[in-house]
Amino acid sequence: ALERTFSIIKPDATRRNLTGKINAKFEEAGLRIIAQKRIHLTKAQAGEFYKVHASRPFYDELCEFMASAPIVAQVLEGEGAILKNREVMGATNPADAAPGTIRAEFAESVGENSVHGSDAPDTAKEEIAYFFSGLELVG
Ligand code: CMP
């Protein structure tokens, strides 16, 4: 079914001017960018977004990193968009990511891994709503 997922191009990637190359990967996979904005999160905003990871040892480092430079927040739409986006991103750790995936090609480490994507329909809905209003989604 036609689905929407939430995506972030992370600070390590915006710093290296990789937004266009990453977006090309999404579009080549049949994902349509129906909303997109470049924003610079505060550490508190990053902490709220990643609150499910609050008890993890890397949480503070993750929030610092996500607030260290602009991100590009996006909504991607397509057939099976959630799973498709996860395939295009590759494994969280770039060392485990399949050849040709975004993380295999661009990620620097498990923390600075270039992209975030929702893992399930309920989180996709929640994450889209954290960054975008309904009026900003242009399918
Ligand atoms: P993401 O899909 O955005 O969801 C949570 C993030 O935490 C994950 O991608 C990684 O960037 C980060 N992360 C996961 N494991 C580690 C780790 N061991 N050290 C640092 N960051 C991590």
XYZ file of N, CA and C in Angstrom, residues 58-126:
207
model
N 24.509 5.856 24.769
C 24.897 6.812 23.727
C 23.926 7.980 23.589
N 22.916 8.055 24.477
C 21.858 9.058 24.310
C 22.380 10.498 24.310
N 23.225 10.837 25.266
C 23.719 12.211 25.362
C 24.542 12.580 24.117
N 25.404 11.665 23.726
C 26.233 11.849 22.524
C 25.352 12.009 21.276
N 24.298 11.186 21.200
C 23.364 11.241 20.071
C 22.676 12.609 19.989
N 22.222 13.125 21.143
C 21.530 14.419 21.162
C 22.488 15.562 20.818
N 23.693 15.521 21.344
C 24.728 16.518 21.015
C 24.974 16.540 19.508
N 25.153 15.346 18.954
C 25.431 15.217 17.522
C 24.283 15.769 16.680
N 23.046 15.415 17.036
C 21.901 15.829 16.226
C 21.673 17.345 16.274
N 22.254 18.001 17.306
C 22.134 19.453 17.434
C 23.409 20.168 16.968
N 24.349 19.433 16.400
C 25.667 20.000 16.078
C 25.718 20.750 14.749
N 24.711 20.565 13.908
C 24.646 21.201 12.583
C 23.215 21.005 12.077
N 22.841 21.663 10.985
C 21.470 21.471 10.477
C 21.195 20.015 10.068
N 19.923 19.675 10.139
C 19.421 18.403 9.595
C 18.425 18.742 8.484
N 18.095 17.756 7.673
C 16.980 17.897 6.735
C 15.927 16.874 7.147
N 14.765 17.389 7.610
C 13.641 16.530 7.997
C 12.761 16.337 6.775
N 12.322 15.091 6.563
C 11.603 14.773 5.325
C 10.463 13.798 5.573
N 9.467 13.846 4.697
C 8.467 12.788 4.625
C 8.599 12.140 3.248
N 8.772 10.817 3.239
C 8.906 10.052 1.997
C 7.645 9.227 1.794
N 7.142 9.219 0.567
C 5.933 8.460 0.253
C 6.214 7.468 -0.867
N 5.631 6.277 -0.751
C 5.779 5.272 -1.804
C 5.158 3.963 -1.374
N 5.144 2.992 -2.287
C 4.673 1.643 -1.967
C 5.588 1.056 -0.896
N 5.019 0.660 0.225
C 5.831 0.069 1.300
C 6.983 0.955 1.722
N 6.725 2.252 1.850
C 7.792 3.242 2.044
C 8.655 2.986 3.290
N 8.061 2.471 4.352
C 8.821 2.298 5.600
C 9.932 1.265 5.399
N 9.561 0.107 4.873
C 10.542 -0.953 4.633
C 11.508 -0.560 3.517
N 10.956 0.033 2.459
C 11.800 0.427 1.326
C 12.878 1.415 1.781
N 12.474 2.387 2.592
C 13.453 3.354 3.081
C 14.526 2.679 3.921
N 14.122 1.694 4.733
C 15.105 0.995 5.566
C 16.093 0.212 4.704
N 15.593 -0.318 3.580
C 16.494 -1.023 2.656
C 17.482 -0.052 2.001
N 16.993 1.120 1.605
C 17.847 2.111 0.936
C 18.898 2.662 1.914
N 18.515 2.810 3.201
C 19.459 3.312 4.216
C 20.562 2.295 4.505
N 20.200 1.015 4.601
C 21.153 -0.012 5.031
C 21.209 -0.098 6.546
N 21.986 -1.050 7.058
C 22.070 -1.298 8.500
C 22.567 -0.068 9.258
N 22.120 0.054 10.524
C 22.493 1.190 11.386
C 24.004 1.397 11.421
N 24.739 0.310 11.594
C 26.198 0.392 11.603
C 26.709 0.265 10.159
N 27.375 1.292 9.652
C 27.816 1.250 8.249
C 28.699 0.039 7.935
N 29.375 -0.510 8.968
C 30.210 -1.696 8.756
C 29.363 -2.901 8.341
N 28.077 -2.882 8.707
C 27.172 -3.994 8.384
C 26.251 -3.673 7.207
N 26.334 -2.475 6.661
C 25.385 -2.027 5.631
C 25.738 -2.626 4.269
N 24.717 -3.076 3.537
C 24.926 -3.697 2.224
C 25.483 -2.679 1.230
N 26.304 -3.147 0.283
C 26.867 -2.260 -0.737
C 25.775 -1.496 -1.482
N 26.029 -0.233 -1.774
C 25.066 0.579 -2.519
C 24.070 1.305 -1.643
N 23.968 0.918 -0.358
C 23.042 1.617 0.532
C 23.644 2.958 0.962
N 22.782 3.841 1.454
C 23.230 5.177 1.870
C 24.297 5.068 2.953
N 24.043 4.219 3.955
C 25.019 4.134 5.056
C 26.328 3.489 4.610
N 26.268 2.505 3.706
C 27.508 1.916 3.200
C 28.324 2.972 2.463
N 27.653 3.826 1.702
C 28.386 4.794 0.874
C 28.818 6.043 1.635
N 27.984 6.475 2.608
C 28.217 7.807 3.185
C 28.462 7.850 4.692
N 27.959 6.867 5.457
C 28.007 6.996 6.917
C 29.444 6.911 7.428
N 29.703 7.626 8.524
C 31.046 7.671 9.098
C 31.226 6.696 10.262
N 30.136 6.420 10.994
C 30.200 5.515 12.143
C 28.770 5.147 12.541
N 28.616 4.278 13.536
C 27.270 3.879 13.976
C 26.489 5.079 14.520
N 27.200 6.036 15.112
C 26.535 7.242 15.638
C 26.298 8.266 14.539
N 27.318 8.518 13.751
C 27.227 9.515 12.674
C 26.924 8.763 11.376
N 25.653 8.289 11.286
C 25.304 7.355 10.217
C 24.401 7.964 9.138
N 24.481 9.273 8.974
C 23.951 10.006 7.800
C 22.432 10.123 7.682
N 21.697 9.091 8.083
C 20.235 9.138 7.931
C 19.528 8.446 9.090
N 18.307 8.892 9.337
C 17.378 8.207 10.237
C 16.129 7.882 9.436
N 15.511 6.750 9.705
C 14.223 6.429 9.102
C 13.331 5.739 10.111
N 12.019 5.999 10.039
C 11.074 5.368 10.970
C 11.135 3.847 10.838
N 10.885 3.161 11.980
C 10.978 1.695 11.949
C 9.634 0.982 11.828
N 8.525 1.708 11.953
C 7.201 1.067 11.910
C 6.124 2.124 11.657
N 4.913 1.691 11.252
C 3.855 2.656 10.937
C 3.507 3.613 12.079
N 3.456 3.109 13.321
C 3.074 3.997 14.430
C 4.155 5.031 14.710
N 5.425 4.624 14.636
C 6.488 5.610 14.861
C 6.575 6.594 13.686
N 6.301 6.113 12.472
C 6.310 7.016 11.311
C 5.298 8.141 11.521
N 4.108 7.771 11.948
C 3.047 8.746 12.166
C 3.442 9.775 13.237
N 3.985 9.251 14.315
C 4.401 10.092 15.448
C 5.546 11.035 15.051
